[in-house]
């Protein structure tokens, strides 16, 4: 470009005093406008895509383009789904996975937030603890899962502990980041009003950290679910993770899909609850 | 008039990576009860540092702070202090922000709100009581922050550049408003500003400060009668004082800038 332009610019130097009009007019560029579709149209397209995928999968499996042995097919999955809910103990498995996820999520998030907040109380304590937390953060915690199962047994507890281990560190670090981001002038204001440390903590530090705590909730749902399922993969008597593991090892691919769909539904429900919780907390603290 | 706040050889040095930094040379300052006193000086001359010392948030390297002739060095909660930022808590309504001081002092919430509500209405925040700070304009936020400072019932209030970030129009409105508050509440006010006009218009007395290290260059009395109409800023008395202030401030500029 620059080379091509060069002769023209030398030409122009002779005309340096010529009015600006001589230059090529700049095309008028407008702000790009994007027209929003109505929400029904969005939903219709979404449904269409889903139907397309299912129909395509089914057709491809019937035509032999997809190996139904490895990939299964929608009609078979549907049948398995009905059997799963009517004949097996689906609700026991769902309840098991759900409970370990929720408990791990609640304990992990709460403990992590409290630990993170506690660092506000003493800079020395925070400085001492920091390398340990970072170390625990970088450790692949799932690698500890077999050990946790050995220690805590095959039941619910070990799954809760794995989910806890995954969620607690993220919560701790994020809440601690919130504590570090506190404006020291805010503390000054409180102390100038004669506040005690506890008052500063209650009325300034805690509410200031709420947005940080909220920001981890979604991540933690995913982590807690992962923890619970990996625990069930390793060793368990119940749970959707166990269902997937056994179905996979006995080539019941339809059942794998059914369990995966049920898990996704579970995750979506938990996300919805967390979103609602976020709103409540946000309103409570007006962020 | 009795002396309300007295700084007795107050000095402040900070330990920095490059050695100790002398922010405030030992200085004396006496502020009489009920007066409006301004500190004017270039950025970095230690105005905020002095305020932090008076409010007990910073232990001075040397010297004592006396409030009502009592040693108040390093004791908090004795003076109302409005910091350079408004620091309104975003999760509290204006009303609940304003009662923060009373709340911390242990006054029941209901009583505190009952006390604050009529004042909010009287002093220009009617209709904003139950809104959150993020929906307020800059001027309104400063009003709320100032009322919070006033409602923390202390005889002395320290205002650190409360109108520094406002446009000229809003600023002069706020100055009138502050004068009204001051004559209603009758407190001892120490006011920090960069704006010489503002200092002269508002104060009974100005301490012009110099930098490196922070010290008081001269104390100037403002004998202009109150209430002061705006036009007073054009009077010869006012202009003379302003000239003197500017002279002091210019002369104090470090050689680096003068060159
Ligand atoms: N904690 C600290 N550590 C080291 N130096 C400090 C500290 N606090 C303030 N200072 C220094 O002390 C000097 C005075 O600061 P101070 O904030 O009191 O100035 P100021 O007069 O309020 O300025 P401004 O008008 O800009 O607000 C500055 O040079 C500043 O860099
Ligand atoms: Mg300052």
Coordinates of C-alpha atoms and ligand atoms in Angstrom, one line a residue:
Chain A
X1 CA 0.0 0.0 0.0
X2 CA 2.6 2.5 1.1
X3 CA 4.7 1.8 -2.0
X4 CA 1.7 2.3 -4.3
X5 CA 0.8 5.5 -2.5
X6 CA 4.3 7.0 -2.7
X7 CA 4.2 8.4 -6.3
X8 CA 0.8 10.0 -5.6
X9 CA 2.0 11.7 -2.5
X10 CA 5.0 13.2 -4.3
X11 CA 2.6 14.5 -6.9
X12 CA 0.6 16.0 -4.2
X13 CA 3.5 17.9 -2.6
X14 CA 3.4 20.2 -5.5
X15 CA -0.2 20.9 -4.8
X16 CA 0.2 21.2 -1.1
X17 CA -1.7 24.4 -1.0
X18 CA -4.6 23.1 -3.1
X19 CA -8.0 22.9 -1.3
X20 CA -8.8 19.7 0.6
X21 CA -11.6 19.0 -1.9
X22 CA -9.1 17.8 -4.4
X23 CA -8.5 14.7 -2.3
X24 CA -10.8 11.7 -2.9
X25 CA -14.0 12.2 -0.8
X26 CA -14.2 10.0 2.3
X27 CA -17.2 7.7 2.0
X28 CA -19.8 8.3 4.7
X29 CA -19.7 5.3 7.0
X30 CA -22.7 4.6 9.1
X31 CA -23.0 2.9 12.5
X32 CA -23.7 -0.8 11.8
X33 CA -27.2 -1.6 12.8
X34 CA -28.2 -5.1 13.8
X35 CA -31.9 -5.9 13.8
X36 CA -33.1 -8.2 16.7
X37 CA -35.3 -11.1 15.8
X38 CA -38.5 -11.5 17.9
X39 CA -37.9 -14.0 20.7
X40 CA -40.3 -16.5 19.2
X41 CA -38.2 -16.6 16.1
X42 CA -35.1 -17.3 18.1
X43 CA -36.8 -20.1 19.9
X44 CA -38.2 -21.5 16.7
X45 CA -34.8 -21.6 15.1
X46 CA -33.3 -23.2 18.2
X47 CA -36.0 -26.0 18.2
X48 CA -35.5 -26.4 14.4
X49 CA -31.8 -27.0 14.9
X50 CA -32.4 -29.5 17.7
X51 CA -35.0 -31.4 15.7
X52 CA -32.6 -31.4 12.7
X53 CA -29.8 -32.9 14.8
X54 CA -32.0 -35.6 16.2
X55 CA -33.6 -36.4 12.8
X56 CA -30.2 -36.4 11.1
X57 CA -28.7 -38.7 13.7
X58 CA -31.6 -41.1 13.5
X59 CA -31.5 -41.1 9.7
X60 CA -27.7 -41.5 9.6
X61 CA -27.9 -44.4 12.1
X62 CA -30.6 -46.2 10.0
X63 CA -28.7 -45.7 6.8
X64 CA -25.6 -47.1 8.4
X65 CA -23.6 -43.9 8.1
X66 CA -23.2 -43.8 11.9
X67 CA -22.3 -46.9 13.8
X68 CA -25.3 -47.3 16.1
X69 CA -23.3 -49.7 18.3
X70 CA -21.0 -47.0 19.4
X71 CA -23.2 -43.9 19.0
X72 CA -26.6 -45.4 19.6
X73 CA -29.6 -43.6 18.0
X74 CA -32.3 -41.3 19.2
X75 CA -35.1 -43.9 19.0
X76 CA -33.2 -46.4 21.1
X77 CA -32.2 -43.7 23.6
X78 CA -35.9 -42.7 23.9
X79 CA -36.8 -46.3 24.7
X80 CA -34.0 -46.6 27.2
X81 CA -35.1 -43.3 28.8
X82 CA -38.6 -44.7 29.4
X83 CA -37.3 -48.0 30.8
X84 CA -34.8 -46.0 32.9
X85 CA -37.5 -44.0 34.6
X86 CA -40.2 -46.8 34.8
X87 CA -38.2 -49.9 35.7
X88 CA -34.8 -49.0 37.2
X89 CA -34.2 -47.0 40.4
X90 CA -33.5 -43.8 38.5
X91 CA -34.7 -41.6 41.3
X92 CA -32.3 -43.1 43.8
X93 CA -29.4 -42.4 41.4
X94 CA -30.6 -38.9 40.6
X95 CA -31.1 -38.2 44.3
X96 CA -27.7 -39.5 45.2
X97 CA -25.8 -37.5 42.6
X98 CA -27.9 -34.4 43.3
X99 CA -27.3 -34.6 47.1
X100 CA -23.6 -35.0 46.9
X101 CA -23.3 -32.2 44.4
X102 CA -25.5 -29.8 46.4
X103 CA -23.8 -30.6 49.7
X104 CA -20.3 -30.3 48.2
X105 CA -21.3 -27.0 46.6
X106 CA -22.8 -25.6 49.8
X107 CA -20.0 -26.7 52.1
X108 CA -17.2 -25.8 49.6
X109 CA -18.6 -22.3 48.8
X110 CA -19.4 -21.4 52.3
X111 CA -16.1 -22.6 53.8
X112 CA -14.2 -21.0 50.9
X113 CA -15.9 -17.7 51.4
X114 CA -15.4 -17.7 55.1
X115 CA -11.7 -18.6 54.8
X116 CA -11.3 -15.9 52.2
X117 CA -13.0 -13.3 54.4
X118 CA -10.9 -14.4 57.4
X119 CA -7.8 -13.2 55.7
X120 CA -9.0 -9.7 56.3
X121 CA -8.4 -10.0 60.0
X122 CA -4.7 -10.5 59.9
X123 CA -2.2 -9.6 57.1
X124 CA 0.3 -11.9 58.8
X125 CA -2.0 -14.9 58.8
X126 CA -2.9 -14.2 55.1
X127 CA 0.8 -14.0 54.2
X128 CA 1.5 -17.3 55.9
X129 CA -1.5 -19.1 54.4
X130 CA -1.1 -17.8 50.8
X131 CA 1.5 -20.3 49.5
X132 CA -0.4 -23.2 50.9
X133 CA -3.6 -22.1 49.2
X134 CA -1.8 -21.5 45.9
X135 CA -0.2 -24.9 46.2
X136 CA -3.6 -26.6 46.8
X137 CA -5.0 -24.6 43.9
X138 CA -2.5 -25.8 41.4
X139 CA -2.7 -29.4 42.6
X140 CA -4.9 -31.6 40.4
X141 CA -7.4 -32.4 43.1
X142 CA -9.2 -35.1 41.2
X143 CA -5.9 -37.1 41.5
X144 CA -6.7 -37.3 45.2
X145 CA -10.1 -38.8 44.6
X146 CA -9.1 -42.4 45.0
X147 CA -7.5 -41.5 48.3
X148 CA -10.5 -39.6 49.5
X149 CA -12.7 -42.7 48.7
X150 CA -10.4 -44.9 50.7
X151 CA -10.6 -42.6 53.6
X152 CA -14.2 -41.6 53.5
X153 CA -15.7 -44.9 52.2
X154 CA -17.9 -45.8 49.2
X155 CA -21.0 -43.8 50.4
X156 CA -22.2 -40.2 49.9
X157 CA -19.5 -38.7 52.2
X158 CA -16.6 -39.3 49.9
X159 CA -18.4 -37.7 46.9
X160 CA -19.3 -34.7 49.0
X161 CA -15.7 -34.4 50.1
X162 CA -14.4 -34.5 46.5
X163 CA -16.9 -31.9 45.4
X164 CA -15.9 -29.8 48.4
X165 CA -12.2 -30.1 47.6
X166 CA -12.9 -28.8 44.1
X167 CA -15.1 -25.9 45.1
X168 CA -13.4 -24.6 48.3
X169 CA -10.2 -23.4 46.8
X170 CA -11.8 -21.3 44.0
X171 CA -14.1 -19.7 46.5
X172 CA -11.3 -19.0 48.9
X173 CA -9.1 -17.4 46.3
X174 CA -11.9 -15.3 44.8
X175 CA -13.1 -14.1 48.1
X176 CA -9.5 -13.3 49.1
X177 CA -9.1 -11.3 45.9
X178 CA -12.2 -9.4 47.0
X179 CA -10.7 -8.7 50.4
X180 CA -7.5 -7.4 48.7
X181 CA -9.5 -5.2 46.4
X182 CA -11.1 -3.3 49.3
X183 CA -10.6 0.4 49.2
X184 CA -8.5 1.3 52.3
X185 CA -10.3 4.6 52.4
X186 CA -13.5 2.8 53.1
X187 CA -11.9 1.4 56.2
X188 CA -10.6 4.8 57.1
X189 CA -14.1 6.2 56.9
X190 CA -15.4 3.5 59.2
X191 CA -12.6 4.0 61.7
X192 CA -13.0 7.7 61.6
X193 CA -16.6 7.1 62.8
X194 CA -15.1 5.2 65.7
X195 CA -16.0 1.7 64.4
X196 CA -14.7 -1.5 65.9
X197 CA -13.0 -4.1 63.7
X198 CA -16.0 -6.3 63.9
X199 CA -18.2 -3.5 62.7
X200 CA -15.9 -2.8 59.8
X201 CA -16.0 -6.5 59.0
X202 CA -19.8 -6.8 59.2
X203 CA -20.8 -3.6 57.6
X204 CA -18.0 -3.0 55.1
X205 CA -15.9 -6.1 54.3
X206 CA -18.7 -8.6 54.1
X207 CA -21.0 -6.7 51.8
X208 CA -18.1 -5.6 49.6
X209 CA -17.1 -9.2 49.0
X210 CA -20.6 -10.4 48.1
X211 CA -20.2 -9.7 44.4
X212 CA -16.9 -11.7 44.4
X213 CA -18.6 -14.6 46.2
X214 CA -21.5 -14.5 43.7
X215 CA -19.1 -14.6 40.8
X216 CA -17.9 -18.0 41.8
X217 CA -21.3 -19.7 42.3
X218 CA -21.7 -20.7 38.7
X219 CA -18.2 -22.1 38.4
X220 CA -18.7 -24.0 41.6
X221 CA -21.9 -25.7 40.4
X222 CA -19.9 -27.2 37.5
X223 CA -17.0 -28.1 39.7
X224 CA -19.2 -29.8 42.4
X225 CA -20.9 -31.8 39.7
X226 CA -17.6 -32.9 38.3
X227 CA -16.4 -33.9 41.7
X228 CA -19.5 -35.9 42.5
X229 CA -19.4 -37.8 39.2
X230 CA -15.7 -38.6 39.3
X231 CA -16.2 -40.0 42.8
X232 CA -19.0 -42.2 41.4
X233 CA -16.8 -43.3 38.5
X234 CA -14.2 -44.5 40.9
X235 CA -16.4 -46.4 43.2
X236 CA -20.0 -46.1 44.3
X237 CA -23.2 -48.0 44.8
X238 CA -25.4 -45.3 43.4
X239 CA -25.5 -42.2 41.3
X240 CA -25.6 -41.2 37.6
X241 CA -21.9 -41.3 37.4
X242 CA -21.9 -45.0 38.3
X243 CA -24.7 -45.6 35.8
X244 CA -22.6 -44.0 33.1
X245 CA -19.6 -46.0 34.1
X246 CA -21.3 -49.3 34.1
X247 CA -23.4 -48.7 31.0
X248 CA -20.2 -47.7 29.2
X249 CA -18.3 -50.8 30.2
X250 CA -21.2 -53.0 29.1
X251 CA -21.7 -51.2 25.8
X252 CA -25.1 -49.9 26.7
X253 CA -24.5 -46.7 24.9
X254 CA -28.2 -45.6 25.0
X255 CA -28.0 -45.7 28.7
X256 CA -24.9 -43.6 28.8
X257 CA -26.7 -41.0 26.7
X258 CA -29.8 -41.1 29.0
X259 CA -27.7 -40.5 32.1
X260 CA -25.8 -37.7 30.4
X261 CA -29.0 -36.0 29.4
X262 CA -30.4 -36.4 32.9
X263 CA -27.2 -34.9 34.3
X264 CA -27.4 -32.0 32.0
X265 CA -31.0 -31.4 33.1
X266 CA -29.8 -31.4 36.7
X267 CA -27.0 -29.0 35.9
X268 CA -29.5 -26.6 34.1
X269 CA -31.8 -26.7 37.1
X270 CA -28.9 -25.9 39.5
X271 CA -27.8 -23.1 37.3
X272 CA -31.3 -21.7 37.3
X273 CA -31.4 -21.9 41.1
X274 CA -28.0 -20.2 41.4
X275 CA -29.0 -17.4 39.0
X276 CA -32.0 -16.8 41.2
X277 CA -29.8 -16.8 44.3
X278 CA -27.4 -14.4 42.6
X279 CA -30.3 -12.0 42.0
X280 CA -31.5 -12.2 45.5
X281 CA -27.9 -11.6 46.8
X282 CA -27.4 -8.8 44.3
X283 CA -30.6 -7.1 45.4
X284 CA -29.6 -7.5 49.0
X285 CA -26.4 -5.7 48.4
X286 CA -27.4 -3.5 45.5
X287 CA -24.5 -4.3 43.2
Chain B
X1 CA -12.6 32.2 71.8
X2 CA -11.5 28.8 73.3
X3 CA -9.3 26.6 71.2
X4 CA -11.1 23.5 70.0
X5 CA -8.3 21.7 68.1
X6 CA -4.7 22.2 68.7
X7 CA -1.8 20.7 66.9
X8 CA 1.3 20.7 69.1
X9 CA 4.5 20.3 67.1
X10 CA 2.9 17.7 64.9
X11 CA 5.3 16.2 62.4
X12 CA 5.0 13.2 60.1
X13 CA 7.7 11.2 58.3
X14 CA 7.0 8.1 56.2
X15 CA 9.3 5.3 55.7
X16 CA 9.6 4.7 52.0
X17 CA 11.9 2.4 50.0
X18 CA 14.1 5.4 49.3
X19 CA 14.5 6.3 52.9
X20 CA 12.4 8.4 55.2
X21 CA 10.2 11.0 53.5
X22 CA 9.4 14.0 55.6
X23 CA 5.7 14.8 54.7
X24 CA 5.0 17.3 57.4
X25 CA 7.5 19.4 59.3
X26 CA 6.7 19.8 63.0
X27 CA 4.0 22.5 63.0
X28 CA 1.6 24.2 65.4
X29 CA -1.9 25.0 64.6
X30 CA -4.8 26.2 66.8
X31 CA -8.3 26.1 65.6
X32 CA -10.9 28.1 67.7
X33 CA -14.3 26.8 68.5
X34 CA -17.0 27.5 65.9
X35 CA -14.7 28.8 63.2
X36 CA -14.5 27.9 59.6
X37 CA -10.8 27.4 58.9
X38 CA -9.3 26.4 55.6
X39 CA -6.0 24.8 54.7
X40 CA -4.8 25.8 51.2
X41 CA -1.7 24.4 49.6
X42 CA -0.2 22.6 46.7
X43 CA -0.8 18.9 46.1
X44 CA 1.4 16.8 48.3
X45 CA 1.9 19.4 51.1
X46 CA 0.4 17.1 53.6
X47 CA -3.2 18.3 54.0
X48 CA -4.8 14.9 53.9
X49 CA -2.0 13.6 56.2
X50 CA -2.8 16.3 58.8
X51 CA -6.4 15.3 58.6
X52 CA -5.6 11.6 59.1
X53 CA -3.6 12.6 62.1
X54 CA -6.4 14.8 63.6
X55 CA -8.9 12.0 63.0
X56 CA -6.6 9.5 64.8
X57 CA -6.1 7.3 61.7
X58 CA -2.4 8.0 61.5
X59 CA 0.0 8.1 64.4
X60 CA 2.2 11.3 64.0
X61 CA 5.9 10.8 64.1
X62 CA 6.1 13.6 66.7
X63 CA 3.8 15.9 68.5
X64 CA 0.3 15.8 70.0
X65 CA -3.2 16.5 68.9
X66 CA -5.3 18.2 71.6
X67 CA -9.1 18.4 71.3
X68 CA -10.8 20.4 74.0
X69 CA -7.4 20.5 75.7
X70 CA -7.4 16.8 76.0
X71 CA -4.7 14.6 74.4
X72 CA -6.5 13.0 71.4
X73 CA -3.5 11.7 69.5
X74 CA -4.4 8.4 67.9
X75 CA -7.9 8.2 69.2
X76 CA -10.7 7.7 66.6
X77 CA -14.3 8.8 66.5
X78 CA -13.7 12.2 67.9
X79 CA -14.1 14.3 64.8
X80 CA -16.3 13.9 61.7
X81 CA -14.1 13.3 58.7
X82 CA -15.1 13.5 55.1
X83 CA -12.4 12.0 53.0
X84 CA -11.4 13.1 49.5
X85 CA -13.9 10.6 48.0
X86 CA -17.5 10.4 49.0
X87 CA -17.3 6.7 49.9
X88 CA -21.0 6.1 49.9
X89 CA -21.7 2.4 50.3
X90 CA -23.4 1.2 47.1
X91 CA -25.5 -1.4 48.9
X92 CA -27.1 1.1 51.2
X93 CA -29.8 3.7 50.4
X94 CA -29.0 7.4 50.8
X95 CA -30.8 7.4 54.1
X96 CA -28.9 4.4 55.4
X97 CA -25.6 5.8 54.2
X98 CA -26.2 9.0 56.1
X99 CA -27.0 7.3 59.4
X100 CA -23.8 5.2 59.3
X101 CA -22.1 7.2 62.0
X102 CA -25.0 7.0 64.4
X103 CA -25.4 3.3 63.6
X104 CA -21.7 2.6 64.4
X105 CA -22.1 4.6 67.7
X106 CA -24.9 2.1 68.6
X107 CA -27.9 4.3 68.2
X108 CA -31.0 2.2 67.3
X109 CA -31.7 2.2 63.6
X110 CA -35.2 3.5 63.9
X111 CA -34.2 6.5 65.9
X112 CA -31.3 7.2 63.7
X113 CA -33.5 7.2 60.6
X114 CA -36.1 9.4 62.3
X115 CA -33.4 11.9 63.0
X116 CA -31.9 11.8 59.6
X117 CA -35.0 11.9 57.4
X118 CA -36.1 15.5 58.1
X119 CA -32.6 16.7 57.6
X120 CA -32.2 15.0 54.3
X121 CA -35.4 16.7 53.2
X122 CA -34.4 20.0 54.5
X123 CA -31.0 20.0 53.0
X124 CA -31.7 19.2 49.4
X125 CA -32.0 15.4 49.3
X126 CA -35.8 15.2 49.4
X127 CA -37.0 12.5 47.1
X128 CA -33.6 10.8 47.1
X129 CA -33.8 9.2 50.6
X130 CA -34.6 5.7 49.4
X131 CA -32.5 5.7 46.3
X132 CA -29.1 4.1 46.0
X133 CA -26.0 6.2 45.6
X134 CA -25.3 5.1 42.0
X135 CA -28.4 7.0 40.8
X136 CA -27.2 10.3 42.3
X137 CA -25.4 13.1 40.6
X138 CA -21.9 14.1 41.8
X139 CA -23.3 17.1 43.7
X140 CA -26.0 15.0 45.4
X141 CA -23.4 12.4 46.4
X142 CA -21.3 15.1 48.1
X143 CA -24.4 16.3 49.9
X144 CA -25.1 12.9 51.2
X145 CA -21.5 12.4 52.3
X146 CA -21.5 15.7 54.0
X147 CA -24.7 15.0 55.8
X148 CA -23.2 11.7 56.9
X149 CA -20.3 13.6 58.4
X150 CA -22.5 16.1 60.1
X151 CA -24.9 13.6 61.6
X152 CA -22.0 11.9 63.3
X153 CA -22.4 14.2 66.2
X154 CA -19.0 15.7 66.8
X155 CA -18.1 19.3 67.4
X156 CA -15.4 19.3 64.8
X157 CA -15.7 18.3 61.1
X158 CA -12.9 17.9 58.7
X159 CA -13.7 18.3 55.0
X160 CA -11.0 17.2 52.5
X161 CA -11.7 18.9 49.2
X162 CA -15.4 18.1 49.2
X163 CA -16.1 20.0 46.1
X164 CA -12.9 19.3 44.2
X165 CA -14.5 17.2 41.5
X166 CA -17.6 19.4 40.9
X167 CA -18.2 21.8 38.0
X168 CA -18.1 25.5 38.7
X169 CA -21.9 25.9 38.8
X170 CA -22.5 23.0 41.1
X171 CA -19.6 24.0 43.2
X172 CA -20.9 27.5 44.0
X173 CA -24.3 26.0 44.8
X174 CA -22.7 23.6 47.2
X175 CA -20.7 26.4 48.8
X176 CA -24.0 28.3 49.6
X177 CA -25.4 25.1 50.9
X178 CA -22.5 24.4 53.1
X179 CA -22.7 27.9 54.5
X180 CA -26.3 27.3 55.4
X181 CA -25.4 24.0 57.1
X182 CA -22.6 25.6 59.0
X183 CA -24.7 28.4 60.3
X184 CA -27.5 25.9 61.3
X185 CA -25.2 23.4 63.0
X186 CA -22.6 25.7 64.4
X187 CA -19.7 23.3 64.2
X188 CA -16.0 23.9 64.0
X189 CA -15.0 23.2 60.4
X190 CA -11.6 22.5 58.9
X191 CA -11.7 22.7 55.2
X192 CA -9.1 21.6 52.6
X193 CA -9.2 23.0 49.1
X194 CA -7.0 23.9 46.2
X195 CA -9.2 26.7 45.2
X196 CA -8.1 30.0 46.8
X197 CA -11.4 31.7 45.9
X198 CA -13.4 29.0 47.6
X199 CA -11.2 29.2 50.7
X200 CA -11.5 32.9 51.0
X201 CA -15.3 33.0 50.3
X202 CA -16.0 30.3 52.9
X203 CA -13.5 30.9 55.7
X204 CA -12.8 33.0 58.7
X205 CA -9.2 32.1 58.6
X206 CA -6.9 30.5 56.0
X207 CA -3.6 28.6 56.6
X208 CA -1.5 28.7 53.5
X209 CA 0.7 25.7 53.4
X210 CA 4.0 25.1 51.6
X211 CA 5.4 21.8 50.5
X212 CA 8.6 19.7 50.9
X213 CA 8.2 19.5 53.8
X214 CA 4.6 20.4 54.5
X215 CA 4.4 23.4 56.7
X216 CA 2.3 26.5 57.3
X217 CA 3.6 29.5 55.5
X218 CA 1.2 32.1 56.8
X219 CA -2.2 32.4 58.5
X220 CA -4.5 35.0 57.0
X221 CA -7.6 36.3 58.7
X222 CA -10.7 37.0 56.5
X223 CA -12.5 39.9 58.2
X224 CA -15.3 40.0 55.6
X225 CA -18.7 40.2 57.2
X226 CA -21.2 37.4 56.9
X227 CA -23.5 36.5 55.3
X228 CA -21.4 37.0 52.2
X229 CA -23.1 37.7 48.9
X230 CA -21.4 36.3 45.8
X231 CA -20.4 39.8 44.7
X232 CA -18.0 39.9 47.6
X233 CA -15.5 38.0 45.5
X234 CA -15.1 41.2 43.5
X235 CA -14.5 43.5 46.4
X236 CA -11.0 45.0 47.0
X237 CA -10.6 43.2 50.4
X238 CA -11.2 39.9 48.8
X239 CA -8.9 40.6 45.9
X240 CA -6.1 41.7 48.2
X241 CA -6.3 38.5 50.2
X242 CA -6.4 36.5 47.1
X243 CA -3.3 38.2 45.8
X244 CA -1.5 37.5 49.0
X245 CA -2.4 33.8 48.9
X246 CA -1.4 33.4 45.3
X247 CA 1.9 35.2 46.0
X248 CA 2.6 32.8 48.9
X249 CA 1.7 29.7 46.8
X250 CA 3.7 30.8 43.8
X251 CA 6.8 31.7 45.8
X252 CA 6.7 28.3 47.4
X253 CA 6.9 26.4 44.1
X254 CA 9.9 24.2 43.9
X255 CA 12.9 25.6 41.9
X256 CA 12.3 22.8 39.4
X257 CA 9.1 24.3 38.2
X258 CA 10.2 27.9 38.5
X259 CA 13.1 27.3 36.2
Ligands
LIG1 N1 1.5 6.2 53.5 C1 2.4 7.0 52.9 N2 3.6 6.5 52.6 C2 4.6 7.3 52.0 N3 4.3 8.6 51.7 C3 3.1 9.1 51.9 C4 2.1 8.3 52.5 N4 1.0 9.1 52.6 C5 1.3 10.3 52.1 N5 2.5 10.3 51.6 C6 3.2 11.4 51.0 O1 3.1 12.6 51.9 C7 2.9 13.7 51.1 C8 1.6 14.4 51.6 O2 0.5 13.7 51.1 P1 -1.0 14.2 51.3 O3 -1.9 13.1 50.8 O4 -1.2 14.6 52.7 O5 -1.0 15.4 50.4 P2 -2.2 16.4 50.1 O6 -1.8 17.8 50.6 O7 -3.5 15.9 50.7 O8 -2.3 16.4 48.6 P3 -3.6 16.5 47.6 O9 -3.9 17.9 47.6 O10 -3.1 16.0 46.3 O11 -4.6 15.6 48.2 C9 2.8 13.3 49.7 O12 4.0 13.6 49.1 C10 2.6 11.8 49.7 O13 3.3 11.2 48.6
LIG2 MG1 -5.2 15.2 49.9

